[in-house]
GROMACS .gro file of N, CA, C and O in nm:
model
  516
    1UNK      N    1   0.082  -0.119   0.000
    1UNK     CA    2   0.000   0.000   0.000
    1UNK      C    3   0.088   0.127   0.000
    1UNK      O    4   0.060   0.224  -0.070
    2UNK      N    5   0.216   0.122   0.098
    2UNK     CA    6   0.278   0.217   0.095
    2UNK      C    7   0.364   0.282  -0.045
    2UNK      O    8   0.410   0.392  -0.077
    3UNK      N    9   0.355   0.162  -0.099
    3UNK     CA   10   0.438   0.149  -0.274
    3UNK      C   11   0.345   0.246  -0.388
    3UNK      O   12   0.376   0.340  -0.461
    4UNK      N   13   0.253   0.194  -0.369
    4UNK     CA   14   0.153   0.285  -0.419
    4UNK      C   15   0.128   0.420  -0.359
    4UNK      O   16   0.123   0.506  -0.447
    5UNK      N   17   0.109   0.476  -0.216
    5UNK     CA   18   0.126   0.613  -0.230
    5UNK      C   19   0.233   0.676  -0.290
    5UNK      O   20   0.217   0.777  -0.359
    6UNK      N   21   0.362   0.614  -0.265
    6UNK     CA   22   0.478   0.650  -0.343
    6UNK      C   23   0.508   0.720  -0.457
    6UNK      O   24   0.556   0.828  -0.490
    7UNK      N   25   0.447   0.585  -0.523
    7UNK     CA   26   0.420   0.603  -0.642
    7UNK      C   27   0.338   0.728  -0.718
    7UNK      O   28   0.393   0.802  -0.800
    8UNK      N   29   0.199   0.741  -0.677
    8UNK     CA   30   0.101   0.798  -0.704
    8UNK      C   31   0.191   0.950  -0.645
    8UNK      O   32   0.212   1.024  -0.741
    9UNK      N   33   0.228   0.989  -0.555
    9UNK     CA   34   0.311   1.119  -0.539
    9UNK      C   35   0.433   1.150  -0.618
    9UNK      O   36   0.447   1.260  -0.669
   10UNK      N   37   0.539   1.037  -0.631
   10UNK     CA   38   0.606   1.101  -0.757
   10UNK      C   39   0.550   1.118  -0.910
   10UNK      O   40   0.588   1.177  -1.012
   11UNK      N   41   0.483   1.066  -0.887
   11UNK     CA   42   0.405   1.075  -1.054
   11UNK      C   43   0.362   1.216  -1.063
   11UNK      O   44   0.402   1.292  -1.151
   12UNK      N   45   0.252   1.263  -0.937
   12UNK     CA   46   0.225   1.404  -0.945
   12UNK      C   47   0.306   1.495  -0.902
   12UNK      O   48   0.252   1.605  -0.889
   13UNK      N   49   0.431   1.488  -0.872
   13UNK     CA   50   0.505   1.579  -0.865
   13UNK      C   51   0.614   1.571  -0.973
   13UNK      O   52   0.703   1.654  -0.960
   14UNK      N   53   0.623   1.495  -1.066
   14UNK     CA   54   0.670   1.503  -1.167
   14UNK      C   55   0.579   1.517  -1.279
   14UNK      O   56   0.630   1.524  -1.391
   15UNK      N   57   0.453   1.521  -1.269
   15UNK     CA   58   0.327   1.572  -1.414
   15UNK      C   59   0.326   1.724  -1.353
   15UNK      O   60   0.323   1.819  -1.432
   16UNK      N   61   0.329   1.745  -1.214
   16UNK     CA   62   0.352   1.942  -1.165
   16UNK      C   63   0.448   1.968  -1.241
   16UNK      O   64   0.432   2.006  -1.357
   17UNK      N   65   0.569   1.948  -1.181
   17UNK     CA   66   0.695   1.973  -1.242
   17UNK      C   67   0.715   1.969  -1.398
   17UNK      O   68   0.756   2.083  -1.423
   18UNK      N   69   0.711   1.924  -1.473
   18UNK     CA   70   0.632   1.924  -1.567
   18UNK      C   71   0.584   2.037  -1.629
   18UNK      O   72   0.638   2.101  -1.720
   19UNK      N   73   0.472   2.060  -1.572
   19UNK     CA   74   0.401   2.124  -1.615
   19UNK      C   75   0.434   2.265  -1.618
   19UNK      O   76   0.436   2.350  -1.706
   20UNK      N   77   0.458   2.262  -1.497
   20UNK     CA   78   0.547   2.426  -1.465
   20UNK      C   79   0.661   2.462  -1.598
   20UNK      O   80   0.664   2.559  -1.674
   21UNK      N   81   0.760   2.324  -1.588
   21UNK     CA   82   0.879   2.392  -1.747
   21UNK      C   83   0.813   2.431  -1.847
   21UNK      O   84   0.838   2.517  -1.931
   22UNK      N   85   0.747   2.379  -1.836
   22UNK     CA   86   0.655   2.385  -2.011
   22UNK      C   87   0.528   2.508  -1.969
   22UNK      O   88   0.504   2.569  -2.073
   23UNK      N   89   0.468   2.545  -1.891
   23UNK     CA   90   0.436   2.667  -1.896
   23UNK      C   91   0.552   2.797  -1.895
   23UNK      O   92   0.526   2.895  -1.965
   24UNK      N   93   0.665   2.795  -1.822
   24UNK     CA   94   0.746   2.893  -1.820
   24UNK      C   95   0.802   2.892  -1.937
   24UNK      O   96   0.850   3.004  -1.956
   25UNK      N   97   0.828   2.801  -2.057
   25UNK     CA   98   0.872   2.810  -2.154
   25UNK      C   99   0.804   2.870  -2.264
   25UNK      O  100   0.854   2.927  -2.361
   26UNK      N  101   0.651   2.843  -2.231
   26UNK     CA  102   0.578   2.923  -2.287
   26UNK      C  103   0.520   3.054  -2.295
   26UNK      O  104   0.433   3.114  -2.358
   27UNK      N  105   0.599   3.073  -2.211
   27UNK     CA  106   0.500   3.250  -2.150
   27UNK      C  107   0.659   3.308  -2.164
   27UNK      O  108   0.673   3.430  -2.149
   28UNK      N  109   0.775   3.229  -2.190
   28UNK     CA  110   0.879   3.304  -2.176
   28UNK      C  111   0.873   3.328  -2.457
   28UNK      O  112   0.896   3.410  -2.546
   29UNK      N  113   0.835   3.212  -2.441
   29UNK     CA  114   0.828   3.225  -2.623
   29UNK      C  115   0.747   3.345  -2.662
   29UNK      O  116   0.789   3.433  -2.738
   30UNK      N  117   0.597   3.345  -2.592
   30UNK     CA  118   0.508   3.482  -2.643
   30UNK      C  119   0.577   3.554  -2.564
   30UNK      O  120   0.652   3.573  -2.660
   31UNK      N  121   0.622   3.609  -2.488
   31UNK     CA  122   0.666   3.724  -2.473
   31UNK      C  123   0.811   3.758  -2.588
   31UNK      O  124   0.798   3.856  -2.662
   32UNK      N  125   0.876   3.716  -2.592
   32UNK     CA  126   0.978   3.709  -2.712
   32UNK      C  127   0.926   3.709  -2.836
   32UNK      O  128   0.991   3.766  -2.924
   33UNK      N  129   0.813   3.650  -2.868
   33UNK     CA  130   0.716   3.660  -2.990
   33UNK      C  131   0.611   3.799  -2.987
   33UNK      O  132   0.574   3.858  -3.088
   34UNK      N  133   0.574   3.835  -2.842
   34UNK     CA  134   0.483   3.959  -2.881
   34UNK      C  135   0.590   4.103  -2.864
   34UNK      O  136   0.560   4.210  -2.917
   35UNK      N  137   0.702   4.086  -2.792
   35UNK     CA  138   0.785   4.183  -2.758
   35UNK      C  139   0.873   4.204  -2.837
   35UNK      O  140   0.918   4.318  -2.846
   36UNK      N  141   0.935   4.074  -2.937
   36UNK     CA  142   1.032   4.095  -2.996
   36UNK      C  143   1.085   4.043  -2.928
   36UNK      O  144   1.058   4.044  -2.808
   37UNK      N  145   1.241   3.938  -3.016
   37UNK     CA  146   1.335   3.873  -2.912
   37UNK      C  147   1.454   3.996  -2.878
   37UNK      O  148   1.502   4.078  -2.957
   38UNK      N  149   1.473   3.983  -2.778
   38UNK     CA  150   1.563   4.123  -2.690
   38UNK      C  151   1.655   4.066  -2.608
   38UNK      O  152   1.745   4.142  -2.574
   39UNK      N  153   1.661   3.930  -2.555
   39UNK     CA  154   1.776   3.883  -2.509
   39UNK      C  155   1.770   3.702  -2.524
   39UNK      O  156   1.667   3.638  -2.503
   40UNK      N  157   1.866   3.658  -2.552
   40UNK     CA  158   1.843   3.503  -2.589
   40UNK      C  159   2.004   3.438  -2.469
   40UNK      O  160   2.120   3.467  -2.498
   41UNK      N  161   1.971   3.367  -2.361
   41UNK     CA  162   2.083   3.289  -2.345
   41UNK      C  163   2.152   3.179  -2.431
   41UNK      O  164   2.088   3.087  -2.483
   42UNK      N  165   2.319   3.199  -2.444
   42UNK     CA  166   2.395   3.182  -2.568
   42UNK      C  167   2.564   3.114  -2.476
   42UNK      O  168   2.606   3.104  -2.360
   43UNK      N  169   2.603   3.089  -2.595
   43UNK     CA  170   2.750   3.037  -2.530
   43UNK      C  171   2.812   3.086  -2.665
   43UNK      O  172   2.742   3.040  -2.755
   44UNK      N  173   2.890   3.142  -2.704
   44UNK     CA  174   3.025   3.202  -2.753
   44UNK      C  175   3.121   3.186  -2.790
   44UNK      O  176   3.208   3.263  -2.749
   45UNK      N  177   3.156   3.092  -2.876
   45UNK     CA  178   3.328   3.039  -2.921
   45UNK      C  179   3.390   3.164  -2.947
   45UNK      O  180   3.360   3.227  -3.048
   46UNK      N  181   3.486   3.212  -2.854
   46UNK     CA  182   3.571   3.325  -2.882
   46UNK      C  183   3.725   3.275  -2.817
   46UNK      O  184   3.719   3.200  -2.719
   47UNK      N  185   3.841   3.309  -2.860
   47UNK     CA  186   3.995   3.284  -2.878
   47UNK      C  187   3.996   3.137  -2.830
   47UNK      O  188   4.086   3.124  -2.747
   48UNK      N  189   3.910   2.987  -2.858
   48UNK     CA  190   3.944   2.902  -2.887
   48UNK      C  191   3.818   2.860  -2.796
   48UNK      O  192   3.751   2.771  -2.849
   49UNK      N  193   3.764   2.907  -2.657
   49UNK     CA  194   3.688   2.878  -2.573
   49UNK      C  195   3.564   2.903  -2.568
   49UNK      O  196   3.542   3.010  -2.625
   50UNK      N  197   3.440   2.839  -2.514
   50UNK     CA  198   3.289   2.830  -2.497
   50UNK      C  199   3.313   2.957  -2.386
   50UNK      O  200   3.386   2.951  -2.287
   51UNK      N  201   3.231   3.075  -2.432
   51UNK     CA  202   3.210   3.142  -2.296
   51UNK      C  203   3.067   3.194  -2.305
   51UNK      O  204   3.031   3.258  -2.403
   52UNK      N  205   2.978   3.165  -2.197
   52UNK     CA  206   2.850   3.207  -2.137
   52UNK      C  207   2.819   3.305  -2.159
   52UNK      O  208   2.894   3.401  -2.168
   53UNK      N  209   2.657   3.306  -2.177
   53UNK     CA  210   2.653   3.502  -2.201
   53UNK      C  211   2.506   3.490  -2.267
   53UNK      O  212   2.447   3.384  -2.287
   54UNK      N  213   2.448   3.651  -2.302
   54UNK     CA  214   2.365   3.634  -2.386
   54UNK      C  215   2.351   3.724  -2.530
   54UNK      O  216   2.435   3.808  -2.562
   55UNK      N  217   2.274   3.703  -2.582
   55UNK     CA  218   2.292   3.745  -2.710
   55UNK      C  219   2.154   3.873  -2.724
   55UNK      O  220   2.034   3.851  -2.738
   56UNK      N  221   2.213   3.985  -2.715
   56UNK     CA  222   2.090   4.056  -2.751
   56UNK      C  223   2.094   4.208  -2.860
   56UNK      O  224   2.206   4.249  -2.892
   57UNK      N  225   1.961   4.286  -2.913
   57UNK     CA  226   1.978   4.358  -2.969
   57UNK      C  227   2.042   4.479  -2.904
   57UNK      O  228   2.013   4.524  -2.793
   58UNK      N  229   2.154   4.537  -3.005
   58UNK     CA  230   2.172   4.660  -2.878
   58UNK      C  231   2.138   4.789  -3.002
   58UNK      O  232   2.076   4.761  -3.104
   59UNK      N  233   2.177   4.896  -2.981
   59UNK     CA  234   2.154   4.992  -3.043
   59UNK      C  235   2.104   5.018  -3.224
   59UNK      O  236   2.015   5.074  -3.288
   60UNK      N  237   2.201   4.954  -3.241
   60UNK     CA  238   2.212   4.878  -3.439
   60UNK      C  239   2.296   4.803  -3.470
   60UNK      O  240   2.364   4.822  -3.571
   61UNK      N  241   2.310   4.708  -3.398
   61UNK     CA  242   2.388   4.569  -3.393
   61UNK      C  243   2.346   4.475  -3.290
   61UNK      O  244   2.277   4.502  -3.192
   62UNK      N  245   2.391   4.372  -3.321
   62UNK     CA  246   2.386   4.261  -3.223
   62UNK      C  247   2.511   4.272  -3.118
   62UNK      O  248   2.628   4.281  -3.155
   63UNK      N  249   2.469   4.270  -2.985
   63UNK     CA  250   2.541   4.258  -2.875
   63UNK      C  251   2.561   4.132  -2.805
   63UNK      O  252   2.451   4.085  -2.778
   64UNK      N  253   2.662   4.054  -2.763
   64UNK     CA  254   2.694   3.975  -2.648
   64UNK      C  255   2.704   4.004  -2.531
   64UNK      O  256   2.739   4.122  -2.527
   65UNK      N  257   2.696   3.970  -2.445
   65UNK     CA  258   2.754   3.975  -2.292
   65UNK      C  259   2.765   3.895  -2.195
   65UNK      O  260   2.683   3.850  -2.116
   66UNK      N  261   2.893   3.880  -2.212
   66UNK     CA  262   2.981   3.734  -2.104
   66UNK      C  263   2.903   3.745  -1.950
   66UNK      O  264   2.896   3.843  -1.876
   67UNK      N  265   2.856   3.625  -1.933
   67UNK     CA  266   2.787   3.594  -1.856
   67UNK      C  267   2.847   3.640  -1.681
   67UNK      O  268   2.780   3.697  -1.596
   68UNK      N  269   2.962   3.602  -1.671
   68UNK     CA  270   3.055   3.640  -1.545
   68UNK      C  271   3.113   3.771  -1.517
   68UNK      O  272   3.109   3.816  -1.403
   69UNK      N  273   3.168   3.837  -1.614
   69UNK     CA  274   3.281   3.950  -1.582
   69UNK      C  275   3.155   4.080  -1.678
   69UNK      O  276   3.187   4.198  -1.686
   70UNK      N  277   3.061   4.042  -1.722
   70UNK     CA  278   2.948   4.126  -1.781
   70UNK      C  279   2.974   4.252  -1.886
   70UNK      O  280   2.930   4.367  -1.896
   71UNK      N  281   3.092   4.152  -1.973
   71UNK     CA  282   3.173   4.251  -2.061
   71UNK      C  283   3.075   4.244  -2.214
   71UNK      O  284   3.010   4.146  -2.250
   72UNK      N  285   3.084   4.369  -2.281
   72UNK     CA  286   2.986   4.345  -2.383
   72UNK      C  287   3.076   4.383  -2.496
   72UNK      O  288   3.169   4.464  -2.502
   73UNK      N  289   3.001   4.269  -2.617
   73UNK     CA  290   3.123   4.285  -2.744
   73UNK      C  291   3.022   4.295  -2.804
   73UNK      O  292   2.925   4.220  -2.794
   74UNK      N  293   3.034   4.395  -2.880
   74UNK     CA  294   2.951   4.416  -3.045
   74UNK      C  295   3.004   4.380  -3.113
   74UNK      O  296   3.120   4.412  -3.142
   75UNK      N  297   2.890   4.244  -3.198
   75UNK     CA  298   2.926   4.149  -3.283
   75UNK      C  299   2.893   4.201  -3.411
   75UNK      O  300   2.781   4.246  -3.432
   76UNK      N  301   2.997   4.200  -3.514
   76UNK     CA  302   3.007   4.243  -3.675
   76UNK      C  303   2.856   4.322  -3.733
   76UNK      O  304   2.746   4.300  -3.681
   77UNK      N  305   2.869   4.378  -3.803
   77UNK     CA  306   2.735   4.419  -3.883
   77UNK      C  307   2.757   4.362  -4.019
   77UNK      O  308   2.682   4.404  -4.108
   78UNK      N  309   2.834   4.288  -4.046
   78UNK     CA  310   2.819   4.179  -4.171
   78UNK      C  311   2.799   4.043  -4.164
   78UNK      O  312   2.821   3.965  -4.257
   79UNK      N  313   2.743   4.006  -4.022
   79UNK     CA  314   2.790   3.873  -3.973
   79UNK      C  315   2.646   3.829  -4.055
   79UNK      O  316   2.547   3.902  -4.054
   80UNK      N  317   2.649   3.694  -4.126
   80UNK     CA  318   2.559   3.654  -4.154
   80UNK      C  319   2.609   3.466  -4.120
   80UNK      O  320   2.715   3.403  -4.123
   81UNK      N  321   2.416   3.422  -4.077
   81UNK     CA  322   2.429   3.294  -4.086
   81UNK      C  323   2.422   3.177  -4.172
   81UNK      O  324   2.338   3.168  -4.262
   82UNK      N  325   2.535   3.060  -4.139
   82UNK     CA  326   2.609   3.006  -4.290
   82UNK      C  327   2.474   2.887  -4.259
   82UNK      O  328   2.382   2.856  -4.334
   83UNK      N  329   2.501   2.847  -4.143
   83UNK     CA  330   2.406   2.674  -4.117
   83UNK      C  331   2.409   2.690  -3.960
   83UNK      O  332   2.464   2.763  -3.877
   84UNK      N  333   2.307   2.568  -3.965
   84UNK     CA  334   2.321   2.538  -3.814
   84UNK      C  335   2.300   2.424  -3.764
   84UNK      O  336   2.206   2.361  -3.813
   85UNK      N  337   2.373   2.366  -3.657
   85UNK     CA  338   2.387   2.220  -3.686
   85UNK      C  339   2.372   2.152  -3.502
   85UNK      O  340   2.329   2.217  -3.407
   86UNK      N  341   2.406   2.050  -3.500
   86UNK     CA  342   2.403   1.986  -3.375
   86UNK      C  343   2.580   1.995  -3.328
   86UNK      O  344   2.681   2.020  -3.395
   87UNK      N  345   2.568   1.975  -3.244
   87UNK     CA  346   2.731   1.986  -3.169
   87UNK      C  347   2.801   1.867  -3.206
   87UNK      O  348   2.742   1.763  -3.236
   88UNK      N  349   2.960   1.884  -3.205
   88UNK     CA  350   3.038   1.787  -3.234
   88UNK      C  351   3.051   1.696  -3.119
   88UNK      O  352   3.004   1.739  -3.013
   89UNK      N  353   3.123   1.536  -3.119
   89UNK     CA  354   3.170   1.516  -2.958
   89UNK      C  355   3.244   1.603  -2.915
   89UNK      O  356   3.183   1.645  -2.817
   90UNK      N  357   3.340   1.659  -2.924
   90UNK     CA  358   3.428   1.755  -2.884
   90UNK      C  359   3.369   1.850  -2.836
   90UNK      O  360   3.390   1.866  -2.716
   91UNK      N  361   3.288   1.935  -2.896
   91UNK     CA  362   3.235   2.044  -2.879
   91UNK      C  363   3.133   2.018  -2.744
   91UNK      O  364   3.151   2.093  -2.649
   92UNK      N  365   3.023   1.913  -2.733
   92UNK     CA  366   2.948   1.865  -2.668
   92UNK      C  367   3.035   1.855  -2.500
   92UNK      O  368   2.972   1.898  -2.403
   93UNK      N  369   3.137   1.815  -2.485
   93UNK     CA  370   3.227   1.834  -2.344
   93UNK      C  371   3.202   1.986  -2.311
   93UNK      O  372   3.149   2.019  -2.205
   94UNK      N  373   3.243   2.082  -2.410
   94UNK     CA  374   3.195   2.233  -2.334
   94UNK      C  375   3.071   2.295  -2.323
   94UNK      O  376   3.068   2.406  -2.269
   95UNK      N  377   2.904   2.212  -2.389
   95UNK     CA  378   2.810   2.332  -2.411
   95UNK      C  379   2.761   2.182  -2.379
   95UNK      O  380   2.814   2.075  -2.348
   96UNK      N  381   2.608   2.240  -2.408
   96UNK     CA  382   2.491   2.140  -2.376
   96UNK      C  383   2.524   2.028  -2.487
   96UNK      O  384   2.599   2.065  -2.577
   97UNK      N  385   2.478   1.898  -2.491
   97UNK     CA  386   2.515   1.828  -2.636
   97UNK      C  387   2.346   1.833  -2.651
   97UNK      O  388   2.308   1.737  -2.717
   98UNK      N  389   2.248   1.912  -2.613
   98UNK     CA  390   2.141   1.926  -2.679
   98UNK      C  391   2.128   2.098  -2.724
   98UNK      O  392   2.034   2.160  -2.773
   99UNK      N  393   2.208   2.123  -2.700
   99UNK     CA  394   2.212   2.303  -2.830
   99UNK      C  395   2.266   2.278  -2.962
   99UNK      O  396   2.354   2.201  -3.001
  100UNK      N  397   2.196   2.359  -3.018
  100UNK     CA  398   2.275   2.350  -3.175
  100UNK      C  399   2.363   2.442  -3.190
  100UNK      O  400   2.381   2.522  -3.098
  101UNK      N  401   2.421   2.450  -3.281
  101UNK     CA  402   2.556   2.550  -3.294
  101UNK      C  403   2.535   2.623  -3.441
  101UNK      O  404   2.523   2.564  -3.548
  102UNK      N  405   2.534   2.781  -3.417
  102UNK     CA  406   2.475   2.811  -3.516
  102UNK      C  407   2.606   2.877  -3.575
  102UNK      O  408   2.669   2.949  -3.497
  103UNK      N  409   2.659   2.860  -3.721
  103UNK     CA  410   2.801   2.904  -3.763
  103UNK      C  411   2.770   3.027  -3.832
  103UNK      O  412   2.680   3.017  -3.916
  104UNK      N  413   2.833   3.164  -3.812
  104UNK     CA  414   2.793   3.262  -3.845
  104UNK      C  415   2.936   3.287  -3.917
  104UNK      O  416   3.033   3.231  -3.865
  105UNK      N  417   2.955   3.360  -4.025
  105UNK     CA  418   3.067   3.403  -4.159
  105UNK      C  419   3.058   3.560  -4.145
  105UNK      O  420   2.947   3.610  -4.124
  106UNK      N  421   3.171   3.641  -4.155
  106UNK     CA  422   3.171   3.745  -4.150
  106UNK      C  423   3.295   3.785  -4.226
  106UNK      O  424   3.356   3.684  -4.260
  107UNK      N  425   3.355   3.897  -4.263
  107UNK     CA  426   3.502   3.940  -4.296
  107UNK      C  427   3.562   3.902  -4.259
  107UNK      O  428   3.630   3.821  -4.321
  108UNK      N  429   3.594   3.940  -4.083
  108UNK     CA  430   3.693   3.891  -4.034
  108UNK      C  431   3.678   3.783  -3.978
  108UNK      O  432   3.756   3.774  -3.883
  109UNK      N  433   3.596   3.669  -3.996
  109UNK     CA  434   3.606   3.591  -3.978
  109UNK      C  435   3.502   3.456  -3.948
  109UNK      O  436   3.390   3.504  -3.964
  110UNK      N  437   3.487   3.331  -3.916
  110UNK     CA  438   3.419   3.284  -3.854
  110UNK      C  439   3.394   3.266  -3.709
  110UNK      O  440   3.485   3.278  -3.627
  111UNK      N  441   3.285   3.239  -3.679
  111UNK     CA  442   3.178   3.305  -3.534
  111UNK      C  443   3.095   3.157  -3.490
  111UNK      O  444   3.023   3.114  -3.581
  112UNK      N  445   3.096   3.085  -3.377
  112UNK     CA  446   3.020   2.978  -3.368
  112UNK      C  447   2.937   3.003  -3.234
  112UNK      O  448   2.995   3.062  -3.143
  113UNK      N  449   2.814   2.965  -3.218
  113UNK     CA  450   2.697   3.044  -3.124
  113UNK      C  451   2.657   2.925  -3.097
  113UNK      O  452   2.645   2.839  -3.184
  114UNK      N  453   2.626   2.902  -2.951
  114UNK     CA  454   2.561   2.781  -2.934
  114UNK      C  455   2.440   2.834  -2.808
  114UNK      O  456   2.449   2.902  -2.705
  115UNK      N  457   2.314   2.753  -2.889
  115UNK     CA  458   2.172   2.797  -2.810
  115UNK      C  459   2.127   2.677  -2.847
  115UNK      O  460   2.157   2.593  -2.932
  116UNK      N  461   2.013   2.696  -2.723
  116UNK     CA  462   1.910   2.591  -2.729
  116UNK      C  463   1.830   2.537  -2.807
  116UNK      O  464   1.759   2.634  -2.831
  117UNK      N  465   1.774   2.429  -2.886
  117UNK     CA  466   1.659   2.457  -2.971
  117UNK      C  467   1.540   2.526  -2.955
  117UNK      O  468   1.477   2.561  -3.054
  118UNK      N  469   1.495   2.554  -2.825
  118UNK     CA  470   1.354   2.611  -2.825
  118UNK      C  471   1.407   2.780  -2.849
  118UNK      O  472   1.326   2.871  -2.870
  119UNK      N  473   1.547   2.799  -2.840
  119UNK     CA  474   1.583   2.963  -2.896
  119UNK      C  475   1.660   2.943  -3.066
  119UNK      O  476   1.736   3.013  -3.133
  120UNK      N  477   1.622   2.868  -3.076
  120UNK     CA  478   1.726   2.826  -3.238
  120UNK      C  479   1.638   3.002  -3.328
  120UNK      O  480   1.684   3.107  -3.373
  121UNK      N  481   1.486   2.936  -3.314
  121UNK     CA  482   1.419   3.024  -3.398
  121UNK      C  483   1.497   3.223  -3.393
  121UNK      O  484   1.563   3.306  -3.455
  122UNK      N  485   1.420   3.198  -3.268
  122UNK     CA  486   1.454   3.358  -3.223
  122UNK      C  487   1.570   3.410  -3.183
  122UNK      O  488   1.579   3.523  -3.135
  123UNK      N  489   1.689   3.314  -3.204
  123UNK     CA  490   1.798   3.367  -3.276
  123UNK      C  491   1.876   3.392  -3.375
  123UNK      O  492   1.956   3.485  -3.390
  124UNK      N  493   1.845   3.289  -3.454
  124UNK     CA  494   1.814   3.402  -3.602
  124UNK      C  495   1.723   3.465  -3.661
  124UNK      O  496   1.731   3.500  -3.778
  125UNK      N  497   1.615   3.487  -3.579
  125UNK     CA  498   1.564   3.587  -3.620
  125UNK      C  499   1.631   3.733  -3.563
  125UNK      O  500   1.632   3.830  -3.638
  126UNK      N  501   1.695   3.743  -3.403
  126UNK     CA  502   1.825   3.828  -3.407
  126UNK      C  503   1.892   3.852  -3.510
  126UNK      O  504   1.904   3.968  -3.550
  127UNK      N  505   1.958   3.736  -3.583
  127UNK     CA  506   2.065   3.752  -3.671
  127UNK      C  507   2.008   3.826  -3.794
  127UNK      O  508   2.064   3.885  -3.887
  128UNK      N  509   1.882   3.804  -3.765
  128UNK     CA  510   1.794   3.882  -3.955
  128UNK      C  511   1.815   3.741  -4.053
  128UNK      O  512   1.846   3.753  -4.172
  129UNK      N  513   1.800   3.638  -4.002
  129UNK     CA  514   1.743   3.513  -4.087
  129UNK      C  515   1.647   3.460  -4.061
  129UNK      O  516   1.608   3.365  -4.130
   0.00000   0.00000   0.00000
């Protein structure tokens, strides 16, 4: 008998739980959908390393900002996106191995962005793709 209350309580506290991600995920999409996306959490391949941060619009460019030391880099105004793909093994040791990695081409150079799928959309739509 006791197996069964058990039971019957983790079940509903994992269909709550639940329920809660998937409402906050949703009320966090329409607002990014009725507001415009304005900040997206992101990870950053910059001088060889994954660094934390988020990705948002700033004045007339796209802005970063490193998640820790809250330094902000304005990213290219030619940067356009090439593809976007799933993570390597390699790559997967530093970022989620469920973000995709979106490869961005610019002049000076190539740019690799790694976000979530439920932000894949509304970050390139940042990027203007």
């Amino acid at each position: 008998m006791n197996d069964m209350i058990e039971l019957a309580l983790f079940a509903t506290t994992a269909a709550v739980a639940g329920w809660l991600i998937r409402r906050k995920q949703q009320q966090r999409s329409d607002r990014i959908t009725t507001e415009g996306p304005t900040e997206i959490a992101c990870m950053l391949k910059r001088q060889g390393r994954w660094r934390p941060g988020k990705l948002s619009i700033g004045t007339d460019s796209l802005v970063w900002e490193q998640a820790l030391s809250k330094q902000m880099v304005k990213l290219l105004t030619d940067l356009r996106c090439v593809e976007f793909r799933r993570p390597t093994a390699r790559e997967m040791l530093a970022i989620n191995p469920g973000s995709r990695v979106v490869e961005c081409k610019s002049l000076q150079g190539n740019l690799l962005i790694a976000v979530m799928p439920d932000d894949l959309a509304h970050a390139l739509r940042l990027m203007g793709k």
